[in-house]
PDB file of C-alpha atoms in Angstrom:
ATOM      1  CA  UNK A 216      89.166  70.976 101.964  1.00  0.00           C
ATOM      2  CA  UNK A 217      88.072  74.406 100.910  1.00  0.00           C
ATOM      3  CA  UNK A 218      89.448  77.679 102.227  1.00  0.00           C
ATOM      4  CA  UNK A 219      86.350  78.111 104.374  1.00  0.00           C
ATOM      5  CA  UNK A 220      86.500  74.572 105.743  1.00  0.00           C
ATOM      6  CA  UNK A 221      90.122  75.082 106.781  1.00  0.00           C
ATOM      7  CA  UNK A 222      89.216  78.398 108.404  1.00  0.00           C
ATOM      8  CA  UNK A 223      86.327  76.819 110.268  1.00  0.00           C
ATOM      9  CA  UNK A 224      88.532  73.986 111.524  1.00  0.00           C
ATOM     10  CA  UNK A 225      91.205  76.424 112.687  1.00  0.00           C
ATOM     11  CA  UNK A 226      88.581  78.448 114.554  1.00  0.00           C
ATOM     12  CA  UNK A 227      87.150  75.293 116.130  1.00  0.00           C
ATOM     13  CA  UNK A 228      90.556  74.030 117.245  1.00  0.00           C
ATOM     14  CA  UNK A 229      91.465  77.436 118.674  1.00  0.00           C
ATOM     15  CA  UNK A 230      88.204  78.012 120.542  1.00  0.00           C
ATOM     16  CA  UNK A 231      87.838  74.417 121.776  1.00  0.00           C
ATOM     17  CA  UNK A 232      91.439  74.177 122.976  1.00  0.00           C
ATOM     18  CA  UNK A 233      92.047  73.101 126.560  1.00  0.00           C
ATOM     19  CA  UNK A 234      92.850  75.923 128.954  1.00  0.00           C
ATOM     20  CA  UNK A 235      96.132  77.650 128.008  1.00  0.00           C
ATOM     21  CA  UNK A 236      96.716  75.416 124.968  1.00  0.00           C
ATOM     22  CA  UNK A 237      95.279  77.511 122.136  1.00  0.00           C
ATOM     23  CA  UNK A 238      98.719  78.106 120.633  1.00  0.00           C
ATOM     24  CA  UNK A 239      99.449  74.369 120.770  1.00  0.00           C
ATOM     25  CA  UNK A 240      96.230  73.711 118.859  1.00  0.00           C
ATOM     26  CA  UNK A 241      97.246  76.256 116.221  1.00  0.00           C
ATOM     27  CA  UNK A 242     100.547  74.422 115.848  1.00  0.00           C
ATOM     28  CA  UNK A 243      98.736  71.104 115.580  1.00  0.00           C
ATOM     29  CA  UNK A 244      96.417  72.580 112.943  1.00  0.00           C
ATOM     30  CA  UNK A 245      99.388  73.633 110.800  1.00  0.00           C
ATOM     31  CA  UNK A 246     100.945  70.182 111.049  1.00  0.00           C
ATOM     32  CA  UNK A 247      97.745  68.157 110.693  1.00  0.00           C
ATOM     33  CA  UNK A 248      96.410  70.076 107.707  1.00  0.00           C
ATOM     34  CA  UNK A 249      99.704  70.968 105.981  1.00  0.00           C
ATOM     35  CA  UNK A 250      98.837  69.095 102.792  1.00  0.00           C
ATOM     36  CA  UNK A 251      95.428  70.750 102.512  1.00  0.00           C
ATOM     37  CA  UNK A 252      96.909  74.169 103.304  1.00  0.00           C
ATOM     38  CA  UNK A 253      99.561  73.730 100.619  1.00  0.00           C
ATOM     39  CA  UNK A 254      96.879  72.679  98.155  1.00  0.00           C
ATOM     40  CA  UNK A 255      94.899  75.848  98.929  1.00  0.00           C
ATOM     41  CA  UNK A 256      98.065  77.923  98.551  1.00  0.00           C
ATOM     42  CA  UNK A 257      98.718  76.439  95.108  1.00  0.00           C
ATOM     43  CA  UNK A 258      95.234  77.567  94.084  1.00  0.00           C
ATOM     44  CA  UNK A 259      96.104  81.170  94.935  1.00  0.00           C
ATOM     45  CA  UNK A 260      94.866  81.538  98.530  1.00  0.00           C
ATOM     46  CA  UNK A 261      97.144  82.264 101.472  1.00  0.00           C
ATOM     47  CA  UNK A 262      97.597  81.229 105.058  1.00  0.00           C
ATOM     48  CA  UNK A 263      96.730  84.799 105.969  1.00  0.00           C
ATOM     49  CA  UNK A 264      93.312  84.335 104.359  1.00  0.00           C
ATOM     50  CA  UNK A 265      92.736  81.118 106.321  1.00  0.00           C
ATOM     51  CA  UNK A 266      93.618  82.821 109.611  1.00  0.00           C
ATOM     52  CA  UNK A 267      91.656  85.965 108.747  1.00  0.00           C
ATOM     53  CA  UNK A 268      88.494  83.994 107.920  1.00  0.00           C
ATOM     54  CA  UNK A 269      88.843  81.961 111.103  1.00  0.00           C
ATOM     55  CA  UNK A 270      88.503  85.078 113.224  1.00  0.00           C
ATOM     56  CA  UNK A 271      91.570  84.379 115.351  1.00  0.00           C
ATOM     57  CA  UNK A 272      94.306  87.039 115.716  1.00  0.00           C
ATOM     58  CA  UNK A 273      96.365  87.593 112.561  1.00  0.00           C
ATOM     59  CA  UNK A 274      99.533  87.246 114.622  1.00  0.00           C
ATOM     60  CA  UNK A 275      99.042  83.483 114.250  1.00  0.00           C
ATOM     61  CA  UNK A 276      99.750  83.537 110.497  1.00  0.00           C
ATOM     62  CA  UNK A 277     103.451  83.038 111.234  1.00  0.00           C
ATOM     63  CA  UNK A 278     102.714  80.157 113.610  1.00  0.00           C
ATOM     64  CA  UNK A 279     100.604  78.307 111.050  1.00  0.00           C
ATOM     65  CA  UNK A 280     103.178  78.924 108.313  1.00  0.00           C
ATOM     66  CA  UNK A 281     106.010  77.610 110.484  1.00  0.00           C
ATOM     67  CA  UNK A 282     104.078  74.463 111.345  1.00  0.00           C
ATOM     68  CA  UNK A 283     103.199  73.799 107.692  1.00  0.00           C
ATOM     69  CA  UNK A 284     106.934  73.879 106.998  1.00  0.00           C
ATOM     70  CA  UNK A 285     107.693  71.698 110.028  1.00  0.00           C
ATOM     71  CA  UNK A 286     105.074  69.122 108.997  1.00  0.00           C
ATOM     72  CA  UNK A 287     107.566  67.575 106.571  1.00  0.00           C
ATOM     73  CA  UNK A 288     109.579  66.389 109.561  1.00  0.00           C
ATOM     74  CA  UNK A 289     107.024  65.426 112.211  1.00  0.00           C
ATOM     75  CA  UNK A 290     104.047  63.133 112.624  1.00  0.00           C
ATOM     76  CA  UNK A 291     101.306  64.022 115.136  1.00  0.00           C
ATOM     77  CA  UNK A 292     100.436  61.467 117.770  1.00  0.00           C
ATOM     78  CA  UNK A 293      96.890  60.222 117.957  1.00  0.00           C
TER      79      UNK A 293
END
């Protein structure tokens, strides 16, 4: 995925989240797309850029980063 595709998906997950579950969807995004996020990071982009392009509050950069790190230990349910 490209930087823009990741940003678009983050925005979609955030805005389409069930009532009062936006933060949960941000966590799920970080876990679900950890490999793609790490690939983007290796190419020189940052999680901050993904969040910034998505249009959601920049305070969620830490949340996404934490979930990318946690993704090594968890598997999302379907």
